[in-house]
mmCIF file of C-alpha atoms in Angstrom:
data_model
loop_
_atom_site.group_PDB
_atom_site.id
_atom_site.type_symbol
_atom_site.label_atom_id
_atom_site.label_comp_id
_atom_site.label_asym_id
_atom_site.label_seq_id
_atom_site.Cartn_x
_atom_site.Cartn_y
_atom_site.Cartn_z
ATOM 1 C CA UNK A 1 17.590 6.963 -117.968
ATOM 2 C CA UNK A 2 15.065 7.223 -120.785
ATOM 3 C CA UNK A 3 14.460 4.389 -123.198
ATOM 4 C CA UNK A 4 15.687 5.110 -126.721
ATOM 5 C CA UNK A 5 13.511 4.586 -129.771
ATOM 6 C CA UNK A 6 14.933 3.117 -132.966
ATOM 7 C CA UNK A 7 13.451 2.484 -136.399
ATOM 8 C CA UNK A 8 12.152 -1.000 -137.132
ATOM 9 C CA UNK A 9 14.415 -2.810 -139.620
ATOM 10 C CA UNK A 10 12.891 -3.458 -143.035
ATOM 11 C CA UNK A 11 12.500 -6.990 -144.354
ATOM 12 C CA UNK A 12 15.344 -6.386 -146.847
ATOM 13 C CA UNK A 13 17.662 -5.212 -144.051
ATOM 14 C CA UNK A 14 16.826 -8.285 -142.014
ATOM 15 C CA UNK A 15 17.600 -10.622 -144.916
ATOM 16 C CA UNK A 16 20.772 -8.902 -146.154
ATOM 17 C CA UNK A 17 22.302 -7.708 -142.871
ATOM 18 C CA UNK A 18 20.656 -9.052 -139.738
ATOM 19 C CA UNK A 19 20.324 -12.698 -140.793
ATOM 20 C CA UNK A 20 23.963 -13.206 -141.936
ATOM 21 C CA UNK A 21 25.287 -11.488 -138.798
ATOM 22 C CA UNK A 22 23.049 -13.599 -136.574
ATOM 23 C CA UNK A 23 24.102 -16.824 -138.300
ATOM 24 C CA UNK A 24 27.781 -15.845 -138.058
ATOM 25 C CA UNK A 25 27.458 -15.086 -134.334
ATOM 26 C CA UNK A 26 25.719 -18.392 -133.640
ATOM 27 C CA UNK A 27 28.255 -20.254 -135.797
ATOM 28 C CA UNK A 28 31.057 -18.819 -133.672
ATOM 29 C CA UNK A 29 29.171 -19.522 -130.443
ATOM 30 C CA UNK A 30 28.708 -23.195 -131.341
ATOM 31 C CA UNK A 31 31.605 -24.205 -133.550
ATOM 32 C CA UNK A 32 34.364 -22.151 -131.932
ATOM 33 C CA UNK A 33 33.556 -23.980 -128.727
ATOM 34 C CA UNK A 34 33.342 -27.440 -130.293
ATOM 35 C CA UNK A 35 36.282 -27.166 -132.674
ATOM 36 C CA UNK A 36 38.727 -24.957 -130.798
ATOM 37 C CA UNK A 37 37.916 -24.266 -127.148
ATOM 38 C CA UNK A 38 36.611 -27.694 -126.095
ATOM 39 C CA UNK A 39 40.086 -29.322 -125.842
ATOM 40 C CA UNK A 40 41.308 -26.429 -123.699
ATOM 41 C CA UNK A 41 38.305 -26.739 -121.377
ATOM 42 C CA UNK A 42 39.028 -30.453 -121.049
ATOM 43 C CA UNK A 43 42.627 -29.685 -120.121
ATOM 44 C CA UNK A 44 41.569 -26.939 -117.701
ATOM 45 C CA UNK A 45 39.585 -29.514 -115.739
ATOM 46 C CA UNK A 46 42.877 -30.925 -114.453
ATOM 47 C CA UNK A 47 44.388 -27.559 -113.499
ATOM 48 C CA UNK A 48 44.942 -27.019 -109.760
ATOM 49 C CA UNK A 49 43.156 -23.656 -110.093
ATOM 50 C CA UNK A 50 40.310 -25.031 -112.172
ATOM 51 C CA UNK A 51 37.847 -22.195 -111.539
ATOM 52 C CA UNK A 52 40.276 -19.501 -112.678
ATOM 53 C CA UNK A 53 41.310 -21.563 -115.716
ATOM 54 C CA UNK A 54 37.699 -21.947 -116.851
ATOM 55 C CA UNK A 55 37.016 -18.262 -116.264
ATOM 56 C CA UNK A 56 40.036 -17.288 -118.344
ATOM 57 C CA UNK A 57 38.796 -19.496 -121.183
ATOM 58 C CA UNK A 58 35.313 -17.994 -120.930
ATOM 59 C CA UNK A 59 36.937 -14.551 -121.123
ATOM 60 C CA UNK A 60 38.845 -15.434 -124.302
ATOM 61 C CA UNK A 61 35.779 -17.115 -125.805
ATOM 62 C CA UNK A 62 33.629 -14.009 -125.252
ATOM 63 C CA UNK A 63 36.358 -11.672 -126.467
ATOM 64 C CA UNK A 64 36.428 -13.670 -129.684
ATOM 65 C CA UNK A 65 32.688 -13.202 -130.128
ATOM 66 C CA UNK A 66 32.875 -9.423 -129.779
ATOM 67 C CA UNK A 67 35.959 -9.268 -132.003
ATOM 68 C CA UNK A 68 33.903 -11.036 -134.670
ATOM 69 C CA UNK A 69 30.970 -8.659 -134.193
ATOM 70 C CA UNK A 70 33.347 -5.717 -134.432
ATOM 71 C CA UNK A 71 34.462 -6.919 -137.861
ATOM 72 C CA UNK A 72 31.088 -7.812 -139.356
ATOM 73 C CA UNK A 73 28.940 -5.074 -137.770
ATOM 74 C CA UNK A 74 30.884 -1.872 -138.564
ATOM 75 C CA UNK A 75 28.084 0.496 -137.482
ATOM 76 C CA UNK A 76 28.301 -0.802 -133.930
ATOM 77 C CA UNK A 77 30.910 0.501 -131.488
ATOM 78 C CA UNK A 78 31.690 -0.011 -127.790
ATOM 79 C CA UNK A 79 32.745 2.313 -125.002
ATOM 80 C CA UNK A 80 33.742 0.311 -121.937
ATOM 81 C CA UNK A 81 34.604 2.255 -118.805
ATOM 82 C CA UNK A 82 38.227 1.581 -117.880
ATOM 83 C CA UNK A 83 37.128 1.172 -114.263
ATOM 84 C CA UNK A 84 35.393 -2.083 -115.197
ATOM 85 C CA UNK A 85 38.654 -3.746 -116.199
ATOM 86 C CA UNK A 86 40.508 -2.277 -113.212
ATOM 87 C CA UNK A 87 37.936 -3.257 -110.566
ATOM 88 C CA UNK A 88 39.183 -6.122 -108.396
ATOM 89 C CA UNK A 89 37.648 -8.007 -105.492
ATOM 90 C CA UNK A 90 34.189 -6.436 -105.783
ATOM 91 C CA UNK A 91 30.557 -7.257 -106.366
ATOM 92 C CA UNK A 92 29.512 -5.569 -109.607
ATOM 93 C CA UNK A 93 25.828 -4.709 -109.995
ATOM 94 C CA UNK A 94 24.454 -3.834 -113.449
ATOM 95 C CA UNK A 95 21.137 -3.263 -115.158
ATOM 96 C CA UNK A 96 20.119 -5.957 -117.647
ATOM 97 C CA UNK A 97 19.032 -5.174 -121.218
ATOM 98 C CA UNK A 98 20.097 -8.084 -123.425
ATOM 99 C CA UNK A 99 21.532 -11.592 -123.500
ATOM 100 C CA UNK A 100 24.752 -9.878 -124.590
ATOM 101 C CA UNK A 101 25.245 -8.267 -121.155
ATOM 102 C CA UNK A 102 26.904 -11.186 -119.305
ATOM 103 C CA UNK A 103 29.022 -12.043 -122.358
ATOM 104 C CA UNK A 104 30.201 -8.438 -122.558
ATOM 105 C CA UNK A 105 31.184 -8.403 -118.888
ATOM 106 C CA UNK A 106 33.053 -11.695 -119.212
ATOM 107 C CA UNK A 107 34.848 -10.321 -122.283
ATOM 108 C CA UNK A 108 36.017 -7.350 -120.195
ATOM 109 C CA UNK A 109 37.095 -9.268 -117.062
ATOM 110 C CA UNK A 110 39.364 -12.329 -117.175
ATOM 111 C CA UNK A 111 38.402 -13.476 -113.677
ATOM 112 C CA UNK A 112 34.762 -13.144 -112.709
ATOM 113 C CA UNK A 113 31.915 -15.294 -111.516
ATOM 114 C CA UNK A 114 28.188 -14.665 -111.662
ATOM 115 C CA UNK A 115 24.718 -15.987 -110.911
ATOM 116 C CA UNK A 116 23.147 -18.070 -113.706
ATOM 117 C CA UNK A 117 19.592 -19.347 -114.124
ATOM 118 C CA UNK A 118 19.484 -22.683 -112.339
ATOM 119 C CA UNK A 119 18.031 -24.619 -115.277
ATOM 120 C CA UNK A 120 21.163 -23.922 -117.349
ATOM 121 C CA UNK A 121 23.173 -26.115 -114.971
ATOM 122 C CA UNK A 122 21.090 -29.077 -116.170
ATOM 123 C CA UNK A 123 22.216 -28.701 -119.801
ATOM 124 C CA UNK A 124 24.872 -31.294 -120.755
ATOM 125 C CA UNK A 125 28.396 -29.878 -121.245
ATOM 126 C CA UNK A 126 27.195 -26.289 -120.795
ATOM 127 C CA UNK A 127 26.195 -26.988 -117.204
ATOM 128 C CA UNK A 128 29.571 -28.657 -116.597
ATOM 129 C CA UNK A 129 31.360 -25.520 -117.818
ATOM 130 C CA UNK A 130 29.217 -23.336 -115.536
ATOM 131 C CA UNK A 131 29.937 -25.507 -112.488
ATOM 132 C CA UNK A 132 33.650 -25.738 -113.235
ATOM 133 C CA UNK A 133 33.892 -21.950 -113.626
ATOM 134 C CA UNK A 134 32.414 -21.485 -110.151
ATOM 135 C CA UNK A 135 29.185 -19.823 -111.284
ATOM 136 C CA UNK A 136 26.311 -19.796 -108.806
ATOM 137 C CA UNK A 137 22.814 -21.141 -109.543
ATOM 138 C CA UNK A 138 19.952 -18.687 -109.133
ATOM 139 C CA UNK A 139 18.124 -21.190 -106.894
ATOM 140 C CA UNK A 140 19.338 -22.863 -103.712
ATOM 141 C CA UNK A 141 16.370 -25.231 -103.440
ATOM 142 C CA UNK A 142 16.091 -28.957 -104.168
ATOM 143 C CA UNK A 143 18.832 -30.378 -106.359
ATOM 144 C CA UNK A 144 20.618 -26.999 -106.460
ATOM 145 C CA UNK A 145 21.100 -26.695 -102.680
ATOM 146 C CA UNK A 146 24.325 -28.699 -102.573
ATOM 147 C CA UNK A 147 25.674 -26.951 -105.680
ATOM 148 C CA UNK A 148 25.003 -23.528 -104.172
ATOM 149 C CA UNK A 149 26.835 -24.449 -100.959
ATOM 150 C CA UNK A 150 29.800 -25.782 -102.906
ATOM 151 C CA UNK A 151 30.035 -22.699 -105.113
ATOM 152 C CA UNK A 152 29.718 -20.348 -102.139
ATOM 153 C CA UNK A 153 32.639 -22.035 -100.368
ATOM 154 C CA UNK A 154 35.707 -19.944 -100.880
ATOM 155 C CA UNK A 155 33.816 -17.074 -102.534
ATOM 156 C CA UNK A 156 35.150 -14.503 -100.069
ATOM 157 C CA UNK A 157 38.698 -15.811 -100.574
ATOM 158 C CA UNK A 158 38.163 -15.626 -104.321
ATOM 159 C CA UNK A 159 37.098 -11.966 -104.066
ATOM 160 C CA UNK A 160 39.966 -11.169 -101.705
ATOM 161 C CA UNK A 161 42.346 -12.602 -104.313
ATOM 162 C CA UNK A 162 41.039 -10.124 -106.896
ATOM 163 C CA UNK A 163 38.175 -11.931 -108.616
ATOM 164 C CA UNK A 164 34.813 -10.231 -109.160
ATOM 165 C CA UNK A 165 31.213 -11.346 -108.785
ATOM 166 C CA UNK A 166 28.766 -9.639 -111.141
ATOM 167 C CA UNK A 167 25.018 -9.732 -110.621
ATOM 168 C CA UNK A 168 22.009 -8.393 -112.514
ATOM 169 C CA UNK A 169 19.780 -7.560 -109.527
ATOM 170 C CA UNK A 170 16.674 -7.078 -111.688
ATOM 171 C CA UNK A 171 16.794 -10.818 -112.352
ATOM 172 C CA UNK A 172 15.575 -10.462 -115.937
ATOM 173 C CA UNK A 173 16.056 -8.299 -119.005
ATOM 174 C CA UNK A 174 14.256 -4.973 -119.176
ATOM 175 C CA UNK A 175 11.685 -4.750 -121.954
ATOM 176 C CA UNK A 176 11.519 -0.945 -121.985
ATOM 177 C CA UNK A 177 15.173 -0.052 -121.414
ATOM 178 C CA UNK A 178 14.567 1.244 -117.878
ATOM 179 C CA UNK A 179 15.757 -0.577 -114.733
ATOM 180 C CA UNK A 180 13.026 -2.582 -113.035
ATOM 181 C CA UNK A 181 12.624 -3.467 -109.344
ATOM 182 C CA UNK A 182 15.688 -5.050 -107.775
ATOM 183 C CA UNK A 183 15.523 -8.458 -106.116
ATOM 184 C CA UNK A 184 16.374 -8.361 -102.423
ATOM 185 C CA UNK A 185 17.961 -11.819 -102.688
ATOM 186 C CA UNK A 186 20.584 -10.358 -105.053
ATOM 187 C CA UNK A 187 21.321 -7.509 -102.668
ATOM 188 C CA UNK A 188 21.573 -9.953 -99.747
ATOM 189 C CA UNK A 189 24.093 -12.021 -101.692
ATOM 190 C CA UNK A 190 26.108 -8.903 -102.488
ATOM 191 C CA UNK A 191 26.294 -7.935 -98.803
ATOM 192 C CA UNK A 192 27.032 -11.496 -97.716
ATOM 193 C CA UNK A 193 30.378 -11.314 -99.525
ATOM 194 C CA UNK A 194 31.473 -8.285 -97.423
ATOM 195 C CA UNK A 195 33.110 -6.919 -100.583
ATOM 196 C CA UNK A 196 32.710 -3.427 -102.084
ATOM 197 C CA UNK A 197 29.638 -2.990 -104.271
ATOM 198 C CA UNK A 198 30.406 -1.209 -107.551
ATOM 199 C CA UNK A 199 27.483 -0.160 -109.764
ATOM 200 C CA UNK A 200 27.813 0.015 -113.552
ATOM 201 C CA UNK A 201 25.158 1.100 -116.043
ATOM 202 C CA UNK A 202 24.860 -0.721 -119.377
ATOM 203 C CA UNK A 203 23.371 1.120 -122.363
ATOM 204 C CA UNK A 204 22.294 -0.002 -125.837
ATOM 205 C CA UNK A 205 23.081 -3.723 -125.838
ATOM 206 C CA UNK A 206 19.349 -4.098 -126.422
ATOM 207 C CA UNK A 207 19.705 -2.106 -129.649
ATOM 208 C CA UNK A 208 22.081 -4.693 -131.116
ATOM 209 C CA UNK A 209 20.256 -7.722 -129.690
ATOM 210 C CA UNK A 210 16.756 -6.768 -128.507
ATOM 211 C CA UNK A 211 14.844 -8.957 -126.052
ATOM 212 C CA UNK A 212 12.352 -11.225 -127.751
ATOM 213 C CA UNK A 213 14.131 -11.172 -131.138
ATOM 214 C CA UNK A 214 16.180 -13.935 -132.705
ATOM 215 C CA UNK A 215 17.935 -11.686 -135.217
ATOM 216 C CA UNK A 216 20.596 -9.153 -134.334
ATOM 217 C CA UNK A 217 19.746 -5.577 -135.253
ATOM 218 C CA UNK A 218 23.023 -5.276 -137.149
ATOM 219 C CA UNK A 219 22.134 -2.427 -139.524
ATOM 220 C CA UNK A 220 21.386 0.121 -136.790
ATOM 221 C CA UNK A 221 24.139 2.601 -135.929
ATOM 222 C CA UNK A 222 24.737 2.161 -132.214
ATOM 223 C CA UNK A 223 27.241 2.622 -129.389
ATOM 224 C CA UNK A 224 27.200 0.126 -126.531
ATOM 225 C CA UNK A 225 28.352 1.670 -123.253
ATOM 226 C CA UNK A 226 29.280 0.411 -119.812
ATOM 227 C CA UNK A 227 29.695 3.252 -117.331
ATOM 228 C CA UNK A 228 30.701 3.252 -113.664
ATOM 229 C CA UNK A 229 28.100 5.222 -111.702
ATOM 230 C CA UNK A 230 28.847 4.572 -108.029
ATOM 231 C CA UNK A 231 30.295 2.367 -105.332
ATOM 232 C CA UNK A 232 29.374 1.432 -101.765
ATOM 233 C CA UNK A 233 32.114 0.336 -99.385
ATOM 234 C CA UNK A 234 31.485 -2.199 -96.577
ATOM 235 C CA UNK A 235 32.215 0.488 -93.973
ATOM 236 C CA UNK A 236 29.592 2.865 -95.406
ATOM 237 C CA UNK A 237 26.332 3.094 -93.388
ATOM 238 C CA UNK A 238 24.313 2.358 -96.532
ATOM 239 C CA UNK A 239 25.977 -1.060 -96.883
ATOM 240 C CA UNK A 240 24.210 -2.310 -93.733
ATOM 241 C CA UNK A 241 21.071 -0.193 -94.135
ATOM 242 C CA UNK A 242 17.662 -1.828 -94.654
ATOM 243 C CA UNK A 243 17.446 -3.544 -98.023
ATOM 244 C CA UNK A 244 14.725 -1.171 -99.192
ATOM 245 C CA UNK A 245 17.054 1.780 -98.657
ATOM 246 C CA UNK A 246 19.941 0.049 -100.425
ATOM 247 C CA UNK A 247 17.645 -0.866 -103.317
ATOM 248 C CA UNK A 248 16.452 2.724 -103.658
ATOM 249 C CA UNK A 249 19.996 4.032 -103.861
ATOM 250 C CA UNK A 250 21.210 1.447 -106.390
ATOM 251 C CA UNK A 251 18.072 1.834 -108.474
ATOM 252 C CA UNK A 252 18.675 5.582 -108.674
ATOM 253 C CA UNK A 253 22.259 5.003 -109.807
ATOM 254 C CA UNK A 254 21.152 2.608 -112.536
ATOM 255 C CA UNK A 255 18.631 5.183 -113.777
ATOM 256 C CA UNK A 256 21.274 7.905 -113.877
ATOM 257 C CA UNK A 257 19.730 9.825 -110.999
ATOM 258 C CA UNK A 258 21.281 11.207 -107.817
ATOM 259 C CA UNK A 259 20.607 8.676 -105.037
ATOM 260 C CA UNK A 260 18.755 9.943 -101.967
ATOM 261 C CA UNK A 261 21.678 8.744 -99.815
ATOM 262 C CA UNK A 262 24.389 10.131 -102.086
ATOM 263 C CA UNK A 263 26.684 10.965 -99.152
ATOM 264 C CA UNK A 264 27.214 7.230 -98.615
ATOM 265 C CA UNK A 265 28.082 6.567 -102.266
ATOM 266 C CA UNK A 266 31.284 7.127 -104.228
ATOM 267 C CA UNK A 267 29.863 8.859 -107.305
ATOM 268 C CA UNK A 268 31.793 8.737 -110.575
ATOM 269 C CA UNK A 269 32.046 11.600 -113.000
ATOM 270 C CA UNK A 270 33.352 11.849 -116.593
ATOM 271 C CA UNK A 271 34.040 8.132 -116.830
ATOM 272 C CA UNK A 272 37.075 7.222 -118.954
ATOM 273 C CA UNK A 273 36.369 4.547 -121.533
ATOM 274 C CA UNK A 274 38.257 1.931 -123.467
ATOM 275 C CA UNK A 275 36.998 -0.024 -126.456
#
């Protein structure tokens, strides 16, 4: 998968297009939560299925964000593989290009959990939402050890019931658009669940919201895509192969290449999409 090159926005484009879109997105992100969603999150705390209730709210919250972007950024479009919304009870592995990636996945799946940078759990209110939704901290050391154990309890039952766990195994956003090395800790977590591993490739979220930039690149014509590229079942030999071999295969899928162990992978062709 080759990195795409795009023209640098002019100062006028940034002032007239990118800045208003960025301010509108941040206004939704902050005030929609405080003025509309906060009471529902407070009520969800008392639900018997608290984790699922918080995840459903996160799903609606993120869908609202992308609905807003769809209205105010007309040159941007999305093609989301229908297999993403139909996948149940799996670990979903994706490449990571932009801060929009996890929000886009949550907008597509009503019930999903993920791994979040540990420091975010320390932020007031935001950290409470993350814990209540069942998200896992990226560290299991020190003050996060007990939280990790608590969030891992029932994870297999959650997946068996149809929830998904999505992970960005690179651990950070790519700066050149190409997948970087995969963290073995992420692959270990994926195998620990004993659930199918489904690999999706994300394209062009970094065009709309590039790493290292505050402003959205709203004036650039762009199509964001999420495409299913392969799956590995627990009974496949590759699932229990050495981590280096599993990493090589998943890395090839994320790059759009044929994995060296393709016989152990369900490869997808001509992926159907839904916007």
